[in-house]
Amino acid sequence: MRSLLRPLLHNAVLAAGLLSMLAACAGGNRFVLLEDEDGGVGAIVVENRGGSRTLSELHAATEVGSAGTAPSAPQTVDSAEIQATWGDALAASPMPPRSFLFYFLFDSDKLTEQSRAQLPAILDSIRRFPAPEVGVVGHTDRVGPAAVNTRLALERAEAIHDVLIAEGIEPALLEVTSHGEANPVIPTADEVPEPRNRRVEVTMR
């Protein structure tokens, strides 16, 4: 009987920046390297008492028969086998969280020209995400009083909240919060303007 898991860390498997797949096979475990959600391919190290094996090519696979047996030499699993063996499980797996950033004009809840231009593509991605729970978090730079920035960050988050509702996202799925100037992407001293900190982050999960 075969089953499918999606760990980034399972037993002695170390993975970074990738989507990995573990299938339990009769007598052992099989590890197959898949592309991540952006289409890139990272690497995994499969290691136990018997030795280690690095997988860094798309669809490369190794099998481990027991804790004391070294992982097998890599072999390539074709897409047809992956689909036939694990297609249903892959289709049922939840999508990984996705985040988008919207940037704002100084001391304003108005989007920058670049963010306005990107808005249709971002909204299309959000609409296609199945039944998302959406976090909308407002931020500012450190220019001005902290209390004022907390309020401004909330106004920015509420502006994006209103856009999402207008695009058909259910209000009950949205959570709006303000971090004010507390969590900058680019740390600065007080009263230093930084456009990249004037943002709203939308995260779907």
JSON list of C-alpha atoms in Angstrom, two decimals:
[
{"chain": "A", "resi": 1, "resn": "MET", "atom": "CA", "xyz": [0.00, 0.00, 0.00]},
{"chain": "A", "resi": 2, "resn": "ARG", "atom": "CA", "xyz": [1.32, 3.42, -0.92]},
{"chain": "A", "resi": 3, "resn": "SER", "atom": "CA", "xyz": [0.60, 6.68, 0.81]},
{"chain": "A", "resi": 4, "resn": "LEU", "atom": "CA", "xyz": [1.72, 10.25, 0.31]},
{"chain": "A", "resi": 5, "resn": "LEU", "atom": "CA", "xyz": [3.02, 12.90, 2.67]},
{"chain": "A", "resi": 6, "resn": "ARG", "atom": "CA", "xyz": [4.38, 16.36, 2.04]},
{"chain": "A", "resi": 7, "resn": "PRO", "atom": "CA", "xyz": [7.03, 16.95, 4.71]},
{"chain": "A", "resi": 8, "resn": "LEU", "atom": "CA", "xyz": [9.85, 19.46, 4.54]},
{"chain": "A", "resi": 9, "resn": "LEU", "atom": "CA", "xyz": [11.44, 17.63, 7.44]},
{"chain": "A", "resi": 10, "resn": "HIS", "atom": "CA", "xyz": [10.76, 13.91, 7.89]},
{"chain": "A", "resi": 11, "resn": "ASN", "atom": "CA", "xyz": [13.15, 11.60, 9.76]},
{"chain": "A", "resi": 12, "resn": "ALA", "atom": "CA", "xyz": [16.55, 12.62, 8.39]},
{"chain": "A", "resi": 13, "resn": "VAL", "atom": "CA", "xyz": [15.31, 14.51, 5.35]},
{"chain": "A", "resi": 14, "resn": "LEU", "atom": "CA", "xyz": [16.49, 18.11, 5.19]},
{"chain": "A", "resi": 15, "resn": "ALA", "atom": "CA", "xyz": [14.75, 20.33, 2.64]},
{"chain": "A", "resi": 16, "resn": "ALA", "atom": "CA", "xyz": [14.93, 24.04, 1.82]},
{"chain": "A", "resi": 17, "resn": "GLY", "atom": "CA", "xyz": [13.02, 26.13, -0.70]},
{"chain": "A", "resi": 18, "resn": "LEU", "atom": "CA", "xyz": [11.26, 23.23, -2.40]},
{"chain": "A", "resi": 19, "resn": "LEU", "atom": "CA", "xyz": [8.23, 20.98, -2.49]},
{"chain": "A", "resi": 20, "resn": "SER", "atom": "CA", "xyz": [9.13, 17.42, -1.51]},
{"chain": "A", "resi": 21, "resn": "MET", "atom": "CA", "xyz": [7.15, 14.21, -1.68]},
{"chain": "A", "resi": 22, "resn": "LEU", "atom": "CA", "xyz": [7.53, 11.09, 0.45]},
{"chain": "A", "resi": 23, "resn": "ALA", "atom": "CA", "xyz": [5.83, 7.86, -0.53]},
{"chain": "A", "resi": 24, "resn": "ALA", "atom": "CA", "xyz": [5.80, 4.83, 1.75]},
{"chain": "A", "resi": 25, "resn": "CYS", "atom": "CA", "xyz": [6.68, 1.70, -0.15]},
{"chain": "A", "resi": 26, "resn": "ALA", "atom": "CA", "xyz": [6.67, -1.95, 0.88]},
{"chain": "A", "resi": 27, "resn": "GLY", "atom": "CA", "xyz": [9.77, -2.42, 3.02]},
{"chain": "A", "resi": 28, "resn": "GLY", "atom": "CA", "xyz": [10.93, 1.19, 2.96]},
{"chain": "A", "resi": 29, "resn": "ASN", "atom": "CA", "xyz": [10.50, 4.80, 2.02]},
{"chain": "A", "resi": 30, "resn": "ARG", "atom": "CA", "xyz": [10.73, 6.46, -1.37]},
{"chain": "A", "resi": 31, "resn": "PHE", "atom": "CA", "xyz": [11.63, 10.12, -1.76]},
{"chain": "A", "resi": 32, "resn": "VAL", "atom": "CA", "xyz": [10.87, 12.02, -4.97]},
{"chain": "A", "resi": 33, "resn": "LEU", "atom": "CA", "xyz": [11.90, 15.64, -5.60]},
{"chain": "A", "resi": 34, "resn": "LEU", "atom": "CA", "xyz": [9.20, 17.85, -7.14]},
{"chain": "A", "resi": 35, "resn": "GLU", "atom": "CA", "xyz": [9.21, 21.46, -8.26]},
{"chain": "A", "resi": 36, "resn": "ASP", "atom": "CA", "xyz": [8.10, 24.09, -5.76]},
{"chain": "A", "resi": 37, "resn": "GLU", "atom": "CA", "xyz": [5.05, 26.31, -6.22]},
{"chain": "A", "resi": 38, "resn": "ASP", "atom": "CA", "xyz": [7.07, 28.80, -8.31]},
{"chain": "A", "resi": 39, "resn": "GLY", "atom": "CA", "xyz": [8.36, 26.11, -10.66]},
{"chain": "A", "resi": 40, "resn": "GLY", "atom": "CA", "xyz": [11.89, 26.03, -9.21]},
{"chain": "A", "resi": 41, "resn": "VAL", "atom": "CA", "xyz": [13.75, 22.96, -8.01]},
{"chain": "A", "resi": 42, "resn": "GLY", "atom": "CA", "xyz": [15.73, 22.92, -4.79]},
{"chain": "A", "resi": 43, "resn": "ALA", "atom": "CA", "xyz": [17.43, 19.93, -3.21]},
{"chain": "A", "resi": 44, "resn": "ILE", "atom": "CA", "xyz": [16.89, 17.41, -0.44]},
{"chain": "A", "resi": 45, "resn": "VAL", "atom": "CA", "xyz": [19.36, 15.33, 1.55]},
{"chain": "A", "resi": 46, "resn": "VAL", "atom": "CA", "xyz": [18.13, 11.87, 2.52]},
{"chain": "A", "resi": 47, "resn": "GLU", "atom": "CA", "xyz": [20.32, 10.57, 5.33]},
{"chain": "A", "resi": 48, "resn": "ASN", "atom": "CA", "xyz": [20.35, 7.70, 7.83]},
{"chain": "A", "resi": 49, "resn": "ARG", "atom": "CA", "xyz": [22.87, 5.52, 9.64]},
{"chain": "A", "resi": 50, "resn": "GLY", "atom": "CA", "xyz": [23.79, 3.79, 6.39]},
{"chain": "A", "resi": 51, "resn": "GLY", "atom": "CA", "xyz": [24.72, 6.93, 4.49]},
{"chain": "A", "resi": 52, "resn": "SER", "atom": "CA", "xyz": [23.25, 9.90, 2.65]},
{"chain": "A", "resi": 53, "resn": "ARG", "atom": "CA", "xyz": [22.05, 10.85, -0.79]},
{"chain": "A", "resi": 54, "resn": "THR", "atom": "CA", "xyz": [21.37, 14.31, -2.27]},
{"chain": "A", "resi": 55, "resn": "LEU", "atom": "CA", "xyz": [18.55, 14.81, -4.76]},
{"chain": "A", "resi": 56, "resn": "SER", "atom": "CA", "xyz": [18.80, 17.99, -6.82]},
{"chain": "A", "resi": 57, "resn": "GLU", "atom": "CA", "xyz": [17.25, 17.11, -10.19]},
{"chain": "A", "resi": 58, "resn": "LEU", "atom": "CA", "xyz": [13.54, 17.32, -10.92]},
{"chain": "A", "resi": 59, "resn": "HIS", "atom": "CA", "xyz": [11.78, 13.96, -10.29]},
{"chain": "A", "resi": 60, "resn": "ALA", "atom": "CA", "xyz": [14.95, 12.35, -8.94]},
{"chain": "A", "resi": 61, "resn": "ALA", "atom": "CA", "xyz": [14.11, 9.58, -6.47]},
{"chain": "A", "resi": 62, "resn": "THR", "atom": "CA", "xyz": [15.85, 7.45, -3.88]},
{"chain": "A", "resi": 63, "resn": "GLU", "atom": "CA", "xyz": [14.65, 4.55, -1.75]},
{"chain": "A", "resi": 64, "resn": "VAL", "atom": "CA", "xyz": [15.57, 3.63, 1.82]},
{"chain": "A", "resi": 65, "resn": "GLY", "atom": "CA", "xyz": [14.97, 0.02, 2.78]},
{"chain": "A", "resi": 66, "resn": "SER", "atom": "CA", "xyz": [15.81, 0.32, 6.47]},
{"chain": "A", "resi": 67, "resn": "ALA", "atom": "CA", "xyz": [17.44, 2.66, 8.98]},
{"chain": "A", "resi": 68, "resn": "GLY", "atom": "CA", "xyz": [20.80, 0.97, 8.43]},
{"chain": "A", "resi": 69, "resn": "THR", "atom": "CA", "xyz": [20.66, 0.75, 4.64]},
{"chain": "A", "resi": 70, "resn": "ALA", "atom": "CA", "xyz": [22.10, 3.62, 2.61]},
{"chain": "A", "resi": 71, "resn": "PRO", "atom": "CA", "xyz": [19.68, 5.44, 0.30]},
{"chain": "A", "resi": 72, "resn": "SER", "atom": "CA", "xyz": [19.75, 3.99, -3.21]},
{"chain": "A", "resi": 73, "resn": "ALA", "atom": "CA", "xyz": [21.39, 5.67, -6.19]},
{"chain": "A", "resi": 74, "resn": "PRO", "atom": "CA", "xyz": [19.09, 8.35, -7.66]},
{"chain": "A", "resi": 75, "resn": "GLN", "atom": "CA", "xyz": [16.71, 7.33, -10.40]},
{"chain": "A", "resi": 76, "resn": "THR", "atom": "CA", "xyz": [14.32, 9.51, -12.38]},
{"chain": "A", "resi": 77, "resn": "VAL", "atom": "CA", "xyz": [10.58, 8.97, -11.96]},
{"chain": "A", "resi": 78, "resn": "ASP", "atom": "CA", "xyz": [8.60, 10.07, -15.00]},
{"chain": "A", "resi": 79, "resn": "SER", "atom": "CA", "xyz": [5.58, 12.35, -14.79]},
{"chain": "A", "resi": 80, "resn": "ALA", "atom": "CA", "xyz": [3.19, 9.58, -15.84]},
{"chain": "A", "resi": 81, "resn": "GLU", "atom": "CA", "xyz": [4.21, 7.41, -12.87]},
{"chain": "A", "resi": 82, "resn": "ILE", "atom": "CA", "xyz": [3.95, 10.33, -10.47]},
{"chain": "A", "resi": 83, "resn": "GLN", "atom": "CA", "xyz": [0.46, 11.13, -11.73]},
{"chain": "A", "resi": 84, "resn": "ALA", "atom": "CA", "xyz": [-0.66, 7.50, -11.72]},
{"chain": "A", "resi": 85, "resn": "THR", "atom": "CA", "xyz": [0.69, 6.78, -8.24]},
{"chain": "A", "resi": 86, "resn": "TRP", "atom": "CA", "xyz": [0.12, 10.04, -6.39]},
{"chain": "A", "resi": 87, "resn": "GLY", "atom": "CA", "xyz": [-2.08, 12.16, -8.66]},
{"chain": "A", "resi": 88, "resn": "ASP", "atom": "CA", "xyz": [-5.17, 11.99, -6.43]},
{"chain": "A", "resi": 89, "resn": "ALA", "atom": "CA", "xyz": [-3.18, 12.82, -3.31]},
{"chain": "A", "resi": 90, "resn": "LEU", "atom": "CA", "xyz": [-1.42, 15.73, -5.01]},
{"chain": "A", "resi": 91, "resn": "ALA", "atom": "CA", "xyz": [-4.72, 17.12, -6.25]},
{"chain": "A", "resi": 92, "resn": "ALA", "atom": "CA", "xyz": [-6.19, 16.91, -2.74]},
{"chain": "A", "resi": 93, "resn": "SER", "atom": "CA", "xyz": [-3.20, 18.52, -1.05]},
{"chain": "A", "resi": 94, "resn": "PRO", "atom": "CA", "xyz": [-3.72, 22.08, 0.21]},
{"chain": "A", "resi": 95, "resn": "MET", "atom": "CA", "xyz": [-2.03, 24.84, -1.70]},
{"chain": "A", "resi": 96, "resn": "PRO", "atom": "CA", "xyz": [0.89, 26.47, 0.10]},
{"chain": "A", "resi": 97, "resn": "PRO", "atom": "CA", "xyz": [0.28, 29.96, 1.53]},
{"chain": "A", "resi": 98, "resn": "ARG", "atom": "CA", "xyz": [0.84, 32.86, -0.87]},
{"chain": "A", "resi": 99, "resn": "SER", "atom": "CA", "xyz": [1.61, 36.47, -0.08]},
{"chain": "A", "resi": 100, "resn": "PHE", "atom": "CA", "xyz": [1.34, 39.69, -2.07]},
{"chain": "A", "resi": 101, "resn": "LEU", "atom": "CA", "xyz": [2.58, 43.18, -1.27]},
{"chain": "A", "resi": 102, "resn": "PHE", "atom": "CA", "xyz": [0.81, 46.45, -2.08]},
{"chain": "A", "resi": 103, "resn": "TYR", "atom": "CA", "xyz": [2.81, 49.68, -1.72]},
{"chain": "A", "resi": 104, "resn": "PHE", "atom": "CA", "xyz": [1.44, 53.11, -0.81]},
{"chain": "A", "resi": 105, "resn": "LEU", "atom": "CA", "xyz": [2.25, 56.76, -1.31]},
{"chain": "A", "resi": 106, "resn": "PHE", "atom": "CA", "xyz": [3.81, 58.67, 1.57]},
{"chain": "A", "resi": 107, "resn": "ASP", "atom": "CA", "xyz": [1.34, 59.54, 4.38]},
{"chain": "A", "resi": 108, "resn": "SER", "atom": "CA", "xyz": [-1.52, 58.15, 2.32]},
{"chain": "A", "resi": 109, "resn": "ASP", "atom": "CA", "xyz": [-3.81, 55.16, 1.85]},
{"chain": "A", "resi": 110, "resn": "LYS", "atom": "CA", "xyz": [-3.44, 55.50, -1.95]},
{"chain": "A", "resi": 111, "resn": "LEU", "atom": "CA", "xyz": [-1.55, 52.83, -3.87]},
{"chain": "A", "resi": 112, "resn": "THR", "atom": "CA", "xyz": [1.62, 53.67, -5.77]},
{"chain": "A", "resi": 113, "resn": "GLU", "atom": "CA", "xyz": [1.37, 53.70, -9.55]},
{"chain": "A", "resi": 114, "resn": "GLN", "atom": "CA", "xyz": [3.28, 50.41, -9.77]},
{"chain": "A", "resi": 115, "resn": "SER", "atom": "CA", "xyz": [1.01, 48.64, -7.30]},
{"chain": "A", "resi": 116, "resn": "ARG", "atom": "CA", "xyz": [-2.07, 49.92, -9.12]},
{"chain": "A", "resi": 117, "resn": "ALA", "atom": "CA", "xyz": [-0.68, 48.45, -12.33]},
{"chain": "A", "resi": 118, "resn": "GLN", "atom": "CA", "xyz": [-0.12, 45.07, -10.64]},
{"chain": "A", "resi": 119, "resn": "LEU", "atom": "CA", "xyz": [-3.53, 45.01, -8.98]},
{"chain": "A", "resi": 120, "resn": "PRO", "atom": "CA", "xyz": [-5.44, 43.08, -11.70]},
{"chain": "A", "resi": 121, "resn": "ALA", "atom": "CA", "xyz": [-2.92, 40.20, -11.77]},
{"chain": "A", "resi": 122, "resn": "ILE", "atom": "CA", "xyz": [-2.80, 39.97, -7.98]},
{"chain": "A", "resi": 123, "resn": "LEU", "atom": "CA", "xyz": [-6.57, 40.02, -7.68]},
{"chain": "A", "resi": 124, "resn": "ASP", "atom": "CA", "xyz": [-6.84, 37.27, -10.30]},
{"chain": "A", "resi": 125, "resn": "SER", "atom": "CA", "xyz": [-4.44, 35.09, -8.27]},
{"chain": "A", "resi": 126, "resn": "ILE", "atom": "CA", "xyz": [-6.46, 35.71, -5.12]},
{"chain": "A", "resi": 127, "resn": "ARG", "atom": "CA", "xyz": [-9.76, 34.85, -6.85]},
{"chain": "A", "resi": 128, "resn": "ARG", "atom": "CA", "xyz": [-8.31, 31.56, -8.13]},
{"chain": "A", "resi": 129, "resn": "PHE", "atom": "CA", "xyz": [-7.04, 30.48, -4.70]},
{"chain": "A", "resi": 130, "resn": "PRO", "atom": "CA", "xyz": [-9.58, 27.91, -3.41]},
{"chain": "A", "resi": 131, "resn": "ALA", "atom": "CA", "xyz": [-11.57, 29.05, -0.35]},
{"chain": "A", "resi": 132, "resn": "PRO", "atom": "CA", "xyz": [-8.80, 31.23, 1.06]},
{"chain": "A", "resi": 133, "resn": "GLU", "atom": "CA", "xyz": [-8.47, 32.62, 4.52]},
{"chain": "A", "resi": 134, "resn": "VAL", "atom": "CA", "xyz": [-6.95, 36.02, 3.87]},
{"chain": "A", "resi": 135, "resn": "GLY", "atom": "CA", "xyz": [-4.86, 38.08, 6.28]},
{"chain": "A", "resi": 136, "resn": "VAL", "atom": "CA", "xyz": [-4.55, 41.78, 5.42]},
{"chain": "A", "resi": 137, "resn": "VAL", "atom": "CA", "xyz": [-1.85, 43.55, 7.43]},
{"chain": "A", "resi": 138, "resn": "GLY", "atom": "CA", "xyz": [-1.07, 47.24, 7.14]},
{"chain": "A", "resi": 139, "resn": "HIS", "atom": "CA", "xyz": [2.38, 48.79, 7.70]},
{"chain": "A", "resi": 140, "resn": "THR", "atom": "CA", "xyz": [4.07, 52.19, 7.60]},
{"chain": "A", "resi": 141, "resn": "ASP", "atom": "CA", "xyz": [7.58, 53.57, 7.68]},
{"chain": "A", "resi": 142, "resn": "ARG", "atom": "CA", "xyz": [8.85, 55.36, 10.81]},
{"chain": "A", "resi": 143, "resn": "VAL", "atom": "CA", "xyz": [8.07, 58.92, 9.78]},
{"chain": "A", "resi": 144, "resn": "GLY", "atom": "CA", "xyz": [5.60, 60.49, 12.20]},
{"chain": "A", "resi": 145, "resn": "PRO", "atom": "CA", "xyz": [4.20, 59.50, 15.63]},
{"chain": "A", "resi": 146, "resn": "ALA", "atom": "CA", "xyz": [3.75, 55.78, 16.26]},
{"chain": "A", "resi": 147, "resn": "ALA", "atom": "CA", "xyz": [0.06, 56.18, 17.14]},
{"chain": "A", "resi": 148, "resn": "VAL", "atom": "CA", "xyz": [-0.61, 58.03, 13.88]},
{"chain": "A", "resi": 149, "resn": "ASN", "atom": "CA", "xyz": [1.23, 55.33, 11.94]},
{"chain": "A", "resi": 150, "resn": "THR", "atom": "CA", "xyz": [-0.83, 52.59, 13.59]},
{"chain": "A", "resi": 151, "resn": "ARG", "atom": "CA", "xyz": [-3.99, 54.33, 12.40]},
{"chain": "A", "resi": 152, "resn": "LEU", "atom": "CA", "xyz": [-2.57, 54.97, 8.90]},
{"chain": "A", "resi": 153, "resn": "ALA", "atom": "CA", "xyz": [-1.52, 51.33, 8.54]},
{"chain": "A", "resi": 154, "resn": "LEU", "atom": "CA", "xyz": [-5.04, 50.24, 9.46]},
{"chain": "A", "resi": 155, "resn": "GLU", "atom": "CA", "xyz": [-6.51, 52.64, 6.88]},
{"chain": "A", "resi": 156, "resn": "ARG", "atom": "CA", "xyz": [-4.24, 51.10, 4.24]},
{"chain": "A", "resi": 157, "resn": "ALA", "atom": "CA", "xyz": [-5.30, 47.58, 5.23]},
{"chain": "A", "resi": 158, "resn": "GLU", "atom": "CA", "xyz": [-8.96, 48.60, 5.16]},
{"chain": "A", "resi": 159, "resn": "ALA", "atom": "CA", "xyz": [-8.51, 50.07, 1.67]},
{"chain": "A", "resi": 160, "resn": "ILE", "atom": "CA", "xyz": [-7.24, 46.72, 0.39]},
{"chain": "A", "resi": 161, "resn": "HIS", "atom": "CA", "xyz": [-9.98, 44.94, 2.36]},
{"chain": "A", "resi": 162, "resn": "ASP", "atom": "CA", "xyz": [-12.59, 46.98, 0.49]},
{"chain": "A", "resi": 163, "resn": "VAL", "atom": "CA", "xyz": [-10.98, 46.16, -2.88]},
{"chain": "A", "resi": 164, "resn": "LEU", "atom": "CA", "xyz": [-11.01, 42.43, -2.08]},
{"chain": "A", "resi": 165, "resn": "ILE", "atom": "CA", "xyz": [-14.67, 42.51, -1.09]},
{"chain": "A", "resi": 166, "resn": "ALA", "atom": "CA", "xyz": [-15.50, 44.39, -4.29]},
{"chain": "A", "resi": 167, "resn": "GLU", "atom": "CA", "xyz": [-13.76, 41.57, -6.19]},
{"chain": "A", "resi": 168, "resn": "GLY", "atom": "CA", "xyz": [-15.98, 38.94, -4.60]},
{"chain": "A", "resi": 169, "resn": "ILE", "atom": "CA", "xyz": [-13.92, 37.73, -1.61]},
{"chain": "A", "resi": 170, "resn": "GLU", "atom": "CA", "xyz": [-16.26, 36.83, 1.25]},
{"chain": "A", "resi": 171, "resn": "PRO", "atom": "CA", "xyz": [-15.88, 39.34, 4.11]},
{"chain": "A", "resi": 172, "resn": "ALA", "atom": "CA", "xyz": [-15.91, 36.52, 6.67]},
{"chain": "A", "resi": 173, "resn": "LEU", "atom": "CA", "xyz": [-12.66, 35.17, 5.15]},
{"chain": "A", "resi": 174, "resn": "LEU", "atom": "CA", "xyz": [-10.78, 38.44, 5.72]},
{"chain": "A", "resi": 175, "resn": "GLU", "atom": "CA", "xyz": [-8.82, 39.40, 8.82]},
{"chain": "A", "resi": 176, "resn": "VAL", "atom": "CA", "xyz": [-7.57, 43.00, 8.91]},
{"chain": "A", "resi": 177, "resn": "THR", "atom": "CA", "xyz": [-4.85, 44.15, 11.30]},
{"chain": "A", "resi": 178, "resn": "SER", "atom": "CA", "xyz": [-2.34, 46.98, 11.68]},
{"chain": "A", "resi": 179, "resn": "HIS", "atom": "CA", "xyz": [1.31, 46.67, 12.62]},
{"chain": "A", "resi": 180, "resn": "GLY", "atom": "CA", "xyz": [1.94, 50.38, 12.21]},
{"chain": "A", "resi": 181, "resn": "GLU", "atom": "CA", "xyz": [5.67, 51.06, 12.07]},
{"chain": "A", "resi": 182, "resn": "ALA", "atom": "CA", "xyz": [6.53, 48.04, 14.26]},
{"chain": "A", "resi": 183, "resn": "ASN", "atom": "CA", "xyz": [7.56, 45.47, 11.61]},
{"chain": "A", "resi": 184, "resn": "PRO", "atom": "CA", "xyz": [9.54, 47.15, 8.83]},
{"chain": "A", "resi": 185, "resn": "VAL", "atom": "CA", "xyz": [10.91, 45.19, 5.90]},
{"chain": "A", "resi": 186, "resn": "ILE", "atom": "CA", "xyz": [13.82, 47.64, 5.85]},
{"chain": "A", "resi": 187, "resn": "PRO", "atom": "CA", "xyz": [14.89, 48.63, 9.40]},
{"chain": "A", "resi": 188, "resn": "THR", "atom": "CA", "xyz": [15.56, 52.35, 9.70]},
{"chain": "A", "resi": 189, "resn": "ALA", "atom": "CA", "xyz": [16.10, 54.97, 12.37]},
{"chain": "A", "resi": 190, "resn": "ASP", "atom": "CA", "xyz": [13.10, 56.98, 13.51]},
{"chain": "A", "resi": 191, "resn": "GLU", "atom": "CA", "xyz": [11.81, 59.62, 11.06]},
{"chain": "A", "resi": 192, "resn": "VAL", "atom": "CA", "xyz": [13.63, 58.05, 8.10]},
{"chain": "A", "resi": 193, "resn": "PRO", "atom": "CA", "xyz": [11.30, 57.63, 5.09]},
{"chain": "A", "resi": 194, "resn": "GLU", "atom": "CA", "xyz": [11.39, 54.20, 3.44]},
{"chain": "A", "resi": 195, "resn": "PRO", "atom": "CA", "xyz": [8.92, 53.45, 0.60]},
{"chain": "A", "resi": 196, "resn": "ARG", "atom": "CA", "xyz": [9.26, 49.66, 0.95]},
{"chain": "A", "resi": 197, "resn": "ASN", "atom": "CA", "xyz": [7.89, 49.84, 4.50]},
{"chain": "A", "resi": 198, "resn": "ARG", "atom": "CA", "xyz": [4.72, 51.64, 3.37]},
{"chain": "A", "resi": 199, "resn": "ARG", "atom": "CA", "xyz": [2.83, 48.51, 2.45]},
{"chain": "A", "resi": 200, "resn": "VAL", "atom": "CA", "xyz": [-0.04, 46.10, 2.98]},
{"chain": "A", "resi": 201, "resn": "GLU", "atom": "CA", "xyz": [0.75, 42.39, 3.00]},
{"chain": "A", "resi": 202, "resn": "VAL", "atom": "CA", "xyz": [-2.03, 40.04, 1.89]},
{"chain": "A", "resi": 203, "resn": "THR", "atom": "CA", "xyz": [-1.48, 36.39, 2.82]},
{"chain": "A", "resi": 204, "resn": "MET", "atom": "CA", "xyz": [-3.75, 33.56, 1.64]},
{"chain": "A", "resi": 205, "resn": "ARG", "atom": "CA", "xyz": [-3.74, 30.23, 3.42]}
]
